[in-house]
Short mmCIF file of C-alpha atoms in Angstrom, two decimals:
data_model
loop_
_atom_site.label_atom_id
_atom_site.label_comp_id
_atom_site.label_asym_id
_atom_site.label_seq_id
_atom_site.Cartn_x
_atom_site.Cartn_y
_atom_site.Cartn_z
CA MET J 1 -77.97 -135.30 103.71
CA GLN J 2 -78.32 -138.88 102.47
CA SER J 3 -77.61 -141.52 105.12
CA THR J 4 -75.10 -144.23 104.38
CA LYS J 5 -75.84 -147.95 104.56
CA PRO J 6 -73.41 -150.88 104.96
CA GLY J 7 -74.30 -152.02 101.45
CA ASP J 8 -73.08 -148.75 99.96
CA TRP J 9 -69.56 -150.18 99.88
CA VAL J 10 -70.13 -151.40 96.31
CA GLU J 11 -70.30 -147.81 95.05
CA THR J 12 -66.61 -147.18 95.77
CA ALA J 13 -65.23 -150.74 95.97
CA PRO J 14 -62.39 -151.82 93.66
CA THR J 15 -63.08 -153.35 90.27
CA LEU J 16 -60.71 -155.72 88.50
CA GLU J 17 -59.01 -152.68 86.99
CA ASP J 18 -58.13 -151.39 90.46
CA ILE J 19 -56.58 -154.57 91.89
CA ASP J 20 -52.84 -155.10 91.99
CA PHE J 21 -52.53 -158.68 90.77
CA ALA J 22 -48.81 -158.66 91.49
CA GLY J 23 -49.75 -159.16 95.12
CA TYR J 24 -51.39 -162.52 94.41
CA ARG J 25 -50.12 -165.85 93.20
CA MET J 26 -52.27 -166.78 90.21
CA ASN J 27 -50.75 -170.27 89.90
CA ILE J 28 -52.22 -172.52 92.61
CA PRO J 29 -50.31 -175.80 93.18
CA THR J 30 -52.44 -178.87 92.62
CA ASP J 31 -50.79 -180.85 95.41
CA ARG J 32 -52.88 -178.99 98.00
CA TYR J 33 -55.93 -180.75 96.58
CA ILE J 34 -54.56 -184.29 96.41
CA CYS J 35 -51.61 -184.68 98.80
CA PRO J 36 -52.25 -186.51 102.11
CA GLU J 37 -49.31 -184.73 103.77
CA ILE J 38 -50.80 -181.32 102.97
CA ALA J 39 -54.18 -182.51 104.25
CA GLU J 40 -52.50 -183.31 107.56
CA ARG J 41 -50.85 -179.89 107.67
CA GLU J 42 -54.25 -178.30 107.06
CA ALA J 43 -55.68 -180.30 109.94
CA GLU J 44 -53.03 -178.90 112.27
CA GLN J 45 -52.53 -175.39 110.89
CA ILE J 46 -56.09 -174.53 109.84
CA TRP J 47 -58.81 -176.73 111.29
CA LYS J 48 -57.46 -176.74 114.84
CA LYS J 49 -56.99 -172.95 114.84
CA VAL J 50 -59.86 -171.21 113.07
CA TRP J 51 -63.43 -170.19 113.76
CA ARG J 52 -66.00 -171.96 111.63
CA VAL J 53 -69.80 -172.13 111.47
CA VAL J 54 -71.13 -175.30 113.09
CA GLY J 55 -74.86 -174.65 113.02
CA ARG J 56 -77.71 -172.24 113.57
CA VAL J 57 -78.84 -170.78 116.87
CA SER J 58 -82.35 -171.90 115.93
CA GLU J 59 -81.21 -175.53 116.17
CA LEU J 60 -80.90 -175.13 119.95
CA PRO J 61 -84.03 -173.19 120.94
CA GLU J 62 -84.62 -174.71 124.40
CA THR J 63 -82.57 -175.01 127.57
CA GLY J 64 -80.62 -178.26 127.41
CA ASP J 65 -80.75 -178.60 123.62
CA TRP J 66 -77.45 -179.94 122.33
CA LYS J 67 -75.82 -181.07 119.10
CA GLU J 68 -72.58 -182.81 118.25
CA TYR J 69 -70.10 -181.30 115.81
CA ARG J 70 -67.33 -183.48 114.37
CA ILE J 71 -64.34 -182.55 112.24
CA ARG J 72 -62.21 -185.49 111.14
CA ASP J 73 -61.50 -187.41 114.40
CA GLN J 74 -62.37 -184.54 116.75
CA SER J 75 -65.78 -184.32 118.43
CA TYR J 76 -67.42 -181.43 120.27
CA VAL J 77 -70.79 -180.88 121.91
CA ILE J 78 -72.61 -177.54 121.75
CA VAL J 79 -75.35 -176.95 124.33
CA ARG J 80 -77.73 -174.20 125.43
CA GLY J 81 -77.45 -173.55 129.16
CA LYS J 82 -80.00 -172.50 131.75
CA ASP J 83 -78.75 -168.93 131.34
CA GLU J 84 -79.61 -169.17 127.59
CA ARG J 85 -75.93 -169.01 126.67
CA ILE J 86 -74.67 -171.49 124.05
CA ARG J 87 -71.41 -173.17 125.06
CA GLY J 88 -69.07 -175.72 123.53
CA PHE J 89 -67.09 -178.57 125.09
CA VAL J 90 -64.79 -181.38 124.05
CA ASN J 91 -67.20 -184.28 123.64
CA ALA J 92 -65.47 -186.60 126.12
CA CYS J 93 -66.16 -187.54 129.73
CA ARG J 94 -63.32 -186.51 132.04
CA HIS J 95 -63.42 -189.96 133.68
CA ARG J 96 -62.44 -192.41 130.93
CA GLY J 97 -62.93 -190.29 127.81
CA ASN J 98 -66.23 -191.81 126.71
CA ARG J 99 -68.11 -189.81 124.07
CA LEU J 100 -70.95 -188.05 125.86
CA CYS J 101 -73.24 -187.05 122.99
CA GLU J 102 -73.99 -188.40 119.53
CA GLY J 103 -76.21 -186.58 117.05
CA ALA J 104 -78.55 -184.11 118.74
CA GLY J 105 -80.96 -184.08 121.64
CA ASN J 106 -82.05 -182.40 124.85
CA ALA J 107 -80.69 -182.79 128.36
CA LYS J 108 -82.38 -180.20 130.58
CA ARG J 109 -80.98 -181.87 133.69
CA GLY J 110 -77.45 -181.90 132.34
CA LEU J 111 -75.15 -184.18 130.36
CA LEU J 112 -74.78 -187.77 131.52
CA CYS J 113 -72.04 -190.19 130.54
CA GLN J 114 -73.72 -193.52 129.86
CA TYR J 115 -70.56 -195.49 130.64
CA HIS J 116 -70.16 -194.86 134.38
CA LEU J 117 -72.92 -192.27 134.95
CA TRP J 118 -70.74 -189.26 135.67
CA SER J 119 -72.95 -186.19 135.24
CA TYR J 120 -72.23 -182.63 134.17
CA GLY J 121 -74.20 -179.40 134.32
CA LEU J 122 -75.13 -177.53 131.15
CA ASP J 123 -72.26 -175.19 132.00
CA GLY J 124 -69.83 -178.13 131.85
CA HIS J 125 -69.16 -178.47 135.59
CA LEU J 126 -68.86 -181.99 137.03
CA ARG J 127 -71.90 -182.50 139.25
CA GLY J 128 -71.98 -186.13 140.22
CA VAL J 129 -69.85 -189.27 140.35
CA LEU J 130 -71.35 -192.71 140.79
CA ARG J 131 -70.61 -193.97 144.37
CA GLU J 132 -68.18 -191.09 144.83
CA LYS J 133 -67.41 -191.78 148.52
CA GLU J 134 -66.65 -195.44 147.91
CA ASN J 135 -64.53 -194.89 144.78
CA THR J 136 -62.32 -191.88 145.43
CA LEU J 137 -59.08 -191.91 147.41
CA SER J 138 -59.50 -188.24 148.29
CA PRO J 139 -62.15 -185.57 147.70
CA LEU J 140 -62.53 -184.96 143.98
CA ASP J 141 -61.54 -181.64 142.50
CA LYS J 142 -64.81 -181.30 140.60
CA GLU J 143 -63.86 -177.91 139.22
CA GLY J 144 -60.71 -179.41 137.76
CA LEU J 145 -62.72 -182.24 136.20
CA SER J 146 -65.22 -180.02 134.38
CA LEU J 147 -65.72 -180.67 130.68
CA LEU J 148 -62.97 -179.11 128.59
CA PRO J 149 -64.37 -175.85 127.16
CA VAL J 150 -64.25 -174.89 123.51
CA ALA J 151 -64.72 -171.33 122.29
CA VAL J 152 -68.24 -170.76 120.93
CA GLU J 153 -69.82 -167.47 119.84
CA CYS J 154 -72.96 -166.54 117.90
CA LEU J 155 -73.41 -164.00 115.11
CA ALA J 156 -76.21 -163.41 112.58
CA GLY J 157 -78.03 -166.51 113.78
CA PHE J 158 -74.98 -168.75 113.22
CA ILE J 159 -73.04 -170.69 115.86
CA PHE J 160 -69.27 -170.39 115.44
CA LEU J 161 -66.74 -172.70 117.12
CA ASN J 162 -62.95 -172.60 117.45
CA PRO J 163 -61.15 -175.62 119.00
CA ASP J 164 -58.00 -173.62 119.78
CA PRO J 165 -57.71 -173.07 123.58
CA ASP J 166 -56.01 -169.75 122.78
CA ALA J 167 -58.56 -168.66 120.20
CA GLU J 168 -58.87 -164.96 119.52
CA PRO J 169 -62.40 -163.51 119.88
CA LEU J 170 -64.65 -164.08 116.88
CA SER J 171 -64.83 -160.33 116.30
CA GLU J 172 -61.05 -160.19 115.85
CA PHE J 173 -61.03 -163.17 113.50
CA LEU J 174 -63.79 -161.69 111.33
CA GLY J 175 -62.57 -158.11 111.50
CA PRO J 176 -64.40 -154.89 112.35
CA GLU J 177 -66.81 -154.69 109.38
CA ILE J 178 -68.45 -158.11 109.09
CA ALA J 179 -71.06 -157.83 111.85
CA GLU J 180 -72.16 -154.36 110.76
CA MET J 181 -72.52 -155.41 107.12
CA LEU J 182 -74.57 -158.52 107.97
CA GLN J 183 -76.95 -156.84 110.42
CA PRO J 184 -79.35 -155.19 107.90
CA TYR J 185 -80.17 -158.55 106.29
CA HIS J 186 -81.67 -159.88 109.58
CA LEU J 187 -80.18 -163.31 108.93
CA ASP J 188 -80.94 -164.29 112.52
CA GLU J 189 -84.65 -163.99 111.72
CA MET J 190 -84.56 -166.16 108.59
CA VAL J 191 -85.97 -169.67 108.48
CA THR J 192 -83.94 -172.65 107.30
CA VAL J 193 -85.75 -173.96 104.20
CA MET J 194 -83.01 -176.36 103.05
CA ASP J 195 -80.49 -178.28 105.14
CA VAL J 196 -78.57 -181.02 103.32
CA LYS J 197 -75.27 -182.78 104.06
CA GLU J 198 -73.53 -185.08 101.60
CA ASP J 199 -70.07 -186.50 100.93
CA LEU J 200 -68.48 -185.46 97.64
CA GLU J 201 -65.69 -186.96 95.55
CA CYS J 202 -63.50 -183.87 95.62
CA ASN J 203 -61.24 -181.88 97.92
CA TRP J 204 -62.97 -179.42 100.26
CA LYS J 205 -61.17 -176.50 98.59
CA VAL J 206 -62.56 -177.49 95.18
CA VAL J 207 -65.97 -176.67 96.65
CA MET J 208 -64.77 -173.31 97.96
CA ASP J 209 -63.10 -172.42 94.64
CA ALA J 210 -66.24 -173.30 92.67
CA PHE J 211 -68.35 -170.71 94.44
CA GLU J 212 -65.75 -167.95 94.54
CA GLU J 213 -66.05 -166.94 90.89
CA GLY J 214 -68.67 -166.37 88.22
CA TYR J 215 -66.33 -167.16 85.34
CA HIS J 216 -67.91 -170.60 85.00
CA ILE J 217 -71.49 -169.37 84.56
CA SER J 218 -71.32 -169.41 80.76
CA GLY J 219 -70.16 -173.03 80.77
CA ILE J 220 -72.09 -174.55 83.68
CA HIS J 221 -75.13 -172.29 84.22
CA PRO J 222 -76.18 -171.00 80.77
CA GLN J 223 -79.77 -170.49 81.96
CA LEU J 224 -78.54 -167.62 84.16
CA LEU J 225 -77.11 -165.60 81.28
CA ARG J 226 -80.37 -163.73 80.74
CA VAL J 227 -80.35 -162.60 84.36
CA ILE J 228 -76.70 -162.09 85.26
CA MET J 229 -74.75 -159.83 82.95
CA ILE J 230 -71.31 -161.36 82.56
CA ASP J 231 -69.30 -158.16 82.68
CA PRO J 232 -66.23 -158.71 84.91
CA TYR J 233 -65.61 -154.98 85.19
CA LYS J 234 -69.02 -154.34 86.78
CA SER J 235 -68.17 -156.66 89.66
CA ARG J 236 -66.96 -155.15 92.93
CA TYR J 237 -64.59 -156.66 95.49
CA LYS J 238 -63.94 -156.20 99.18
CA LEU J 239 -60.82 -158.22 99.93
CA LEU J 240 -60.32 -158.30 103.69
CA ASP J 241 -57.48 -159.78 105.74
CA LYS J 242 -58.84 -163.35 105.76
CA HIS J 243 -62.27 -163.00 104.19
CA SER J 244 -63.88 -161.40 101.14
CA ILE J 245 -67.13 -160.09 99.72
CA SER J 246 -67.86 -159.71 96.03
CA MET J 247 -70.82 -158.48 94.03
CA ALA J 248 -71.82 -159.08 90.42
CA PRO J 249 -75.00 -157.19 89.52
CA PHE J 250 -78.13 -159.11 88.67
CA GLU J 251 -78.65 -157.12 85.53
CA VAL J 252 -80.50 -158.35 82.49
CA ALA J 253 -78.58 -157.21 79.45
CA ASN J 254 -79.65 -153.88 77.94
CA ALA J 255 -82.08 -153.37 75.12
CA ASP J 256 -79.33 -153.68 72.54
CA THR J 257 -79.11 -157.35 73.50
CA TYR J 258 -82.55 -158.18 74.89
CA SER J 259 -85.90 -156.53 74.44
CA ALA J 260 -87.87 -155.32 77.46
CA GLU J 261 -90.08 -158.41 77.15
CA GLU J 262 -87.04 -160.70 77.16
CA GLN J 263 -85.69 -158.90 80.22
CA VAL J 264 -88.94 -159.63 82.03
CA GLU J 265 -88.86 -163.26 80.92
CA GLY J 266 -85.37 -163.58 82.41
CA ILE J 267 -86.59 -162.25 85.77
CA LEU J 268 -89.55 -164.66 85.73
CA GLU J 269 -87.11 -167.57 85.43
CA LEU J 270 -85.24 -166.58 88.59
CA PRO J 271 -87.25 -168.76 91.02
CA GLU J 272 -85.65 -171.86 89.46
CA THR J 273 -82.41 -170.76 91.13
CA PHE J 274 -83.55 -168.27 93.79
CA PRO J 275 -86.90 -169.55 95.09
CA SER J 276 -87.77 -166.60 97.31
CA VAL J 277 -88.05 -164.33 94.26
CA GLN J 278 -91.41 -166.01 93.65
CA ALA J 279 -93.04 -163.95 96.40
CA SER J 280 -92.11 -160.67 94.66
CA LEU J 281 -93.21 -161.66 91.16
CA PRO J 282 -96.91 -160.69 91.46
CA ARG J 283 -95.94 -157.12 92.39
CA PHE J 284 -93.17 -157.19 89.77
CA GLN J 285 -95.67 -158.06 87.04
CA GLU J 286 -98.01 -155.31 88.22
CA LEU J 287 -95.19 -152.80 87.89
CA VAL J 288 -94.23 -154.16 84.47
CA ASP J 289 -97.83 -153.82 83.23
CA GLU J 290 -97.70 -150.08 83.94
CA TYR J 291 -95.33 -149.81 80.99
CA ARG J 292 -97.49 -151.71 78.49
CA ASP J 293 -99.52 -149.84 75.93
CA GLN J 294 -103.08 -150.68 74.95
CA GLY J 295 -101.82 -153.35 72.60
CA ARG J 296 -99.82 -154.89 75.48
CA GLU J 297 -96.51 -153.89 73.92
CA LEU J 298 -93.85 -153.31 76.57
CA ALA J 299 -91.37 -150.44 76.53
CA PHE J 300 -89.26 -149.12 79.40
CA PRO J 301 -88.38 -145.41 79.60
CA GLU J 302 -84.84 -144.32 80.37
CA GLY J 303 -83.82 -145.30 83.90
CA VAL J 304 -86.29 -148.18 84.15
CA THR J 305 -85.26 -151.80 83.60
CA ALA J 306 -86.56 -155.17 84.65
CA ARG J 307 -83.87 -155.07 87.36
CA THR J 308 -85.04 -151.77 88.86
CA LEU J 309 -88.64 -152.98 88.85
CA LEU J 310 -87.58 -156.19 90.58
CA GLN J 311 -85.79 -154.11 93.20
CA ARG J 312 -88.90 -152.03 93.85
CA ALA J 313 -91.19 -155.07 93.90
CA THR J 314 -88.87 -156.91 96.30
CA ARG J 315 -88.66 -153.97 98.71
CA GLU J 316 -92.42 -153.45 98.71
CA THR J 317 -93.18 -157.16 99.08
CA LEU J 318 -90.74 -157.78 101.91
CA ARG J 319 -91.80 -154.64 103.75
CA GLY J 320 -95.42 -155.72 103.39
CA MET J 321 -94.50 -159.10 104.91
CA GLY J 322 -92.98 -157.37 107.94
CA LEU J 323 -89.24 -157.42 107.16
CA ASP J 324 -87.33 -154.25 107.96
CA VAL J 325 -85.45 -153.51 104.72
CA ASP J 326 -84.61 -149.88 105.47
CA GLY J 327 -80.94 -150.75 106.08
CA LEU J 328 -80.53 -152.37 102.65
CA THR J 329 -79.76 -150.60 99.39
CA ASP J 330 -81.80 -150.97 96.20
CA ALA J 331 -79.01 -153.10 94.75
CA GLN J 332 -79.30 -155.49 97.69
CA MET J 333 -82.93 -156.08 96.71
CA SER J 334 -81.76 -157.80 93.53
CA ASP J 335 -78.02 -158.43 93.63
CA ASN J 336 -76.47 -161.38 95.39
CA HIS J 337 -73.36 -160.64 97.40
CA GLY J 338 -70.90 -163.52 97.66
CA TRP J 339 -69.39 -163.83 101.13
CA VAL J 340 -66.30 -165.96 101.83
CA LEU J 341 -65.50 -166.44 105.51
CA PHE J 342 -62.29 -168.40 105.82
CA PRO J 343 -61.86 -171.33 105.85
CA ASN J 344 -65.02 -173.00 104.56
CA PHE J 345 -68.05 -170.71 104.50
CA PHE J 346 -69.51 -169.33 101.29
CA MET J 347 -72.80 -167.44 101.23
CA THR J 348 -74.83 -165.71 98.56
CA ILE J 349 -77.24 -163.27 100.12
CA ARG J 350 -79.80 -160.74 98.96
CA ALA J 351 -82.79 -159.16 100.64
CA GLY J 352 -84.93 -161.87 102.20
CA GLU J 353 -82.88 -164.93 101.30
CA ALA J 354 -79.46 -166.55 101.57
CA THR J 355 -77.79 -169.80 100.61
CA VAL J 356 -74.74 -171.08 102.47
CA ILE J 357 -72.29 -173.70 101.19
CA MET J 358 -69.79 -175.13 103.67
CA SER J 359 -67.18 -177.79 102.98
CA GLU J 360 -64.92 -179.75 105.31
CA PRO J 361 -62.31 -182.49 104.97
CA HIS J 362 -63.78 -185.97 104.78
CA PRO J 363 -63.68 -187.84 108.11
CA SER J 364 -61.43 -190.47 106.49
CA GLY J 365 -58.72 -187.86 105.85
CA ASP J 366 -58.72 -188.68 102.12
CA PRO J 367 -57.87 -185.37 100.36
CA ASN J 368 -59.86 -186.47 97.30
CA ARG J 369 -63.10 -186.49 99.29
CA CYS J 370 -64.97 -183.98 101.41
CA SER J 371 -68.31 -183.33 103.06
CA TRP J 372 -70.47 -180.39 102.08
CA HIS J 373 -73.36 -178.79 103.90
CA ILE J 374 -75.95 -176.72 102.04
CA MET J 375 -78.34 -174.46 103.94
CA SER J 376 -80.85 -172.05 102.42
CA PHE J 377 -82.70 -169.41 104.40
CA MET J 378 -85.73 -167.21 103.75
CA TRP J 379 -87.37 -164.44 105.71
CA LEU J 380 -91.02 -165.34 106.32
CA PRO J 381 -93.78 -163.93 108.49
CA GLU J 382 -94.08 -165.68 111.85
CA GLU J 383 -97.29 -167.49 110.91
CA HIS J 384 -95.66 -169.19 107.90
CA ARG J 385 -92.31 -170.19 109.36
CA GLY J 386 -93.36 -173.60 110.67
CA ALA J 387 -94.75 -174.67 107.30
CA PHE J 388 -91.52 -173.93 105.43
CA LYS J 389 -88.91 -174.96 107.98
CA ALA J 390 -86.79 -177.81 106.62
CA GLU J 391 -85.61 -180.80 108.59
CA PRO J 392 -81.94 -181.81 108.19
CA ILE J 393 -81.20 -184.36 105.47
CA VAL J 394 -78.09 -186.55 105.31
CA VAL J 395 -77.63 -188.01 101.84
CA ASP J 396 -76.15 -191.52 101.98
CA GLU J 397 -76.61 -192.54 98.33
CA PRO J 398 -74.66 -190.27 95.94
CA GLY J 399 -76.88 -188.59 93.37
CA SER J 400 -80.13 -189.52 95.09
CA TYR J 401 -80.85 -185.96 96.22
CA LYS J 402 -81.67 -183.37 93.55
CA TYR J 403 -80.59 -179.83 94.35
CA PHE J 404 -82.05 -176.74 92.70
CA LEU J 405 -80.81 -176.35 89.15
CA ALA J 406 -77.68 -174.19 89.52
CA LEU J 407 -76.52 -176.08 92.60
CA GLN J 408 -77.10 -179.42 90.90
CA GLN J 409 -74.90 -178.29 88.01
CA ASP J 410 -72.08 -177.40 90.43
CA TYR J 411 -72.58 -180.69 92.29
CA GLU J 412 -72.01 -182.62 89.06
CA GLN J 413 -69.05 -180.49 87.97
CA MET J 414 -66.81 -180.56 91.06
CA PRO J 415 -65.90 -184.28 91.01
CA ARG J 416 -64.89 -183.87 87.35
CA GLN J 417 -62.37 -181.23 88.38
CA GLN J 418 -60.94 -183.46 91.11
CA ILE J 419 -60.32 -186.21 88.55
CA GLY J 420 -58.32 -183.76 86.46
CA LEU J 421 -56.38 -182.42 89.44
CA ARG J 422 -55.11 -185.92 90.22
CA ASN J 423 -53.10 -186.10 86.98
CA GLU J 424 -49.45 -186.24 88.05
CA ARG J 425 -48.11 -183.96 85.32
CA LEU J 426 -50.49 -181.14 86.20
CA LYS J 427 -48.53 -179.15 88.78
CA HIS J 428 -50.66 -176.04 89.15
CA MET J 429 -53.93 -174.35 88.23
CA SER J 430 -53.68 -171.10 86.23
CA LEU J 431 -56.16 -168.46 87.40
CA VAL J 432 -57.54 -165.58 85.32
CA LYS J 433 -58.36 -162.10 86.61
CA GLU J 434 -62.04 -162.90 87.21
CA GLU J 435 -60.88 -165.49 89.74
CA ILE J 436 -59.27 -162.91 92.03
CA VAL J 437 -61.35 -164.12 95.00
CA ILE J 438 -59.82 -167.59 94.58
CA ALA J 439 -56.35 -166.04 94.48
CA HIS J 440 -57.10 -164.04 97.63
CA TYR J 441 -58.53 -167.12 99.34
CA HIS J 442 -55.43 -169.20 98.61
CA SER J 443 -53.19 -166.40 99.84
CA VAL J 444 -54.86 -166.96 103.23
CA VAL J 445 -54.37 -170.74 102.89
CA ASP J 446 -50.68 -170.03 102.19
CA ARG J 447 -50.33 -167.95 105.33
CA TYR J 448 -51.89 -170.62 107.54
CA LEU J 449 -49.83 -173.44 106.04
CA ALA J 450 -46.69 -171.37 106.55
CA GLY J 451 -47.59 -170.76 110.19
CA ALA J 452 -47.75 -167.01 109.57
CA ILE J 453 -51.20 -166.69 111.23
#
């Protein structure tokens, strides 16, 4: 009996033909991208109530390591305690409200307010008050003056935070399937090879929308057409309560469109967009050469394509490097799955690599601006991880940082859309079927703005 794997969901998942579009609003009002009043409602109804990724567990490897996380005018500090647990607190001293931490650092002995030298343990408890006996009218209730806690949980190597004092557990917010489906990728073992933050001239939801559909590939990413077959009815969708997963097969078009040699050429171009493919190419080319005749002409028999050879090469290469890929399907060796975790997390992931795009409202509150955070991860053997680990980059001069090709094309496109959305006579966007993930995403936005969640 064949064992099932979490990635097998694509075999029975709905296609566009199976989805009831009557359940989704395909006209999305443009005011939610440009209206300051709606931005304020989002701040109250979404950003103060939801779990979101605020970093990687690997950023806080040692006891006392901390980092600040800010969203608009709210500031939090996340710290690893002596018990190895990662906790979150409101980033304000309980004495006079001074900000305790800025940026990132280490405080093995605890957190110290530089204003009046009140000190706190890594678990948030108030430990010391400067000249306590001389300055207090009665014994201090140190327990009652602990740092204000904020819900923090970790999953798949990510740190999640929710500022809501009544936050539901992360597992309830994500639903019962997410953790199980992520586990076989071993995301927690991957190394951060790109970590870039930059302000953009567009609404934060423009960023989310851009990565929730492949309809724009023909217009913005023509170089991918030899690698991704644009067939909407081969895509598969898992539309959850608040989140979604979609899959479009990495499938070079069949021999009627491209020859076997052209299929191989398309695969060889993949590292321009998906760098970790490079490691599998030597084995891929060895496998391809098995199908060349003495004159070096290439022909694939029935059942063999450049895609299936890439899948085999990727599995063999990653296994040889030490990654356990037994929990992943063949399709997950080649196909990127697009994950949307509400409200602002998009990830493409395949065996051995992932890229995450996160967007948040701009600190100024201007709905026409946002901040995005790009992180790419690769699985590497222990001895190579230090050489490839990327340091965080904050881009201050727009356009000065060059992203990999496909991401650069999206980076240049999104501000153009925001300019169009600001036209007063344009009242809504009109989605097509291939943009069902956007429609699903905005149905969740609708529920939060209506106070239904």
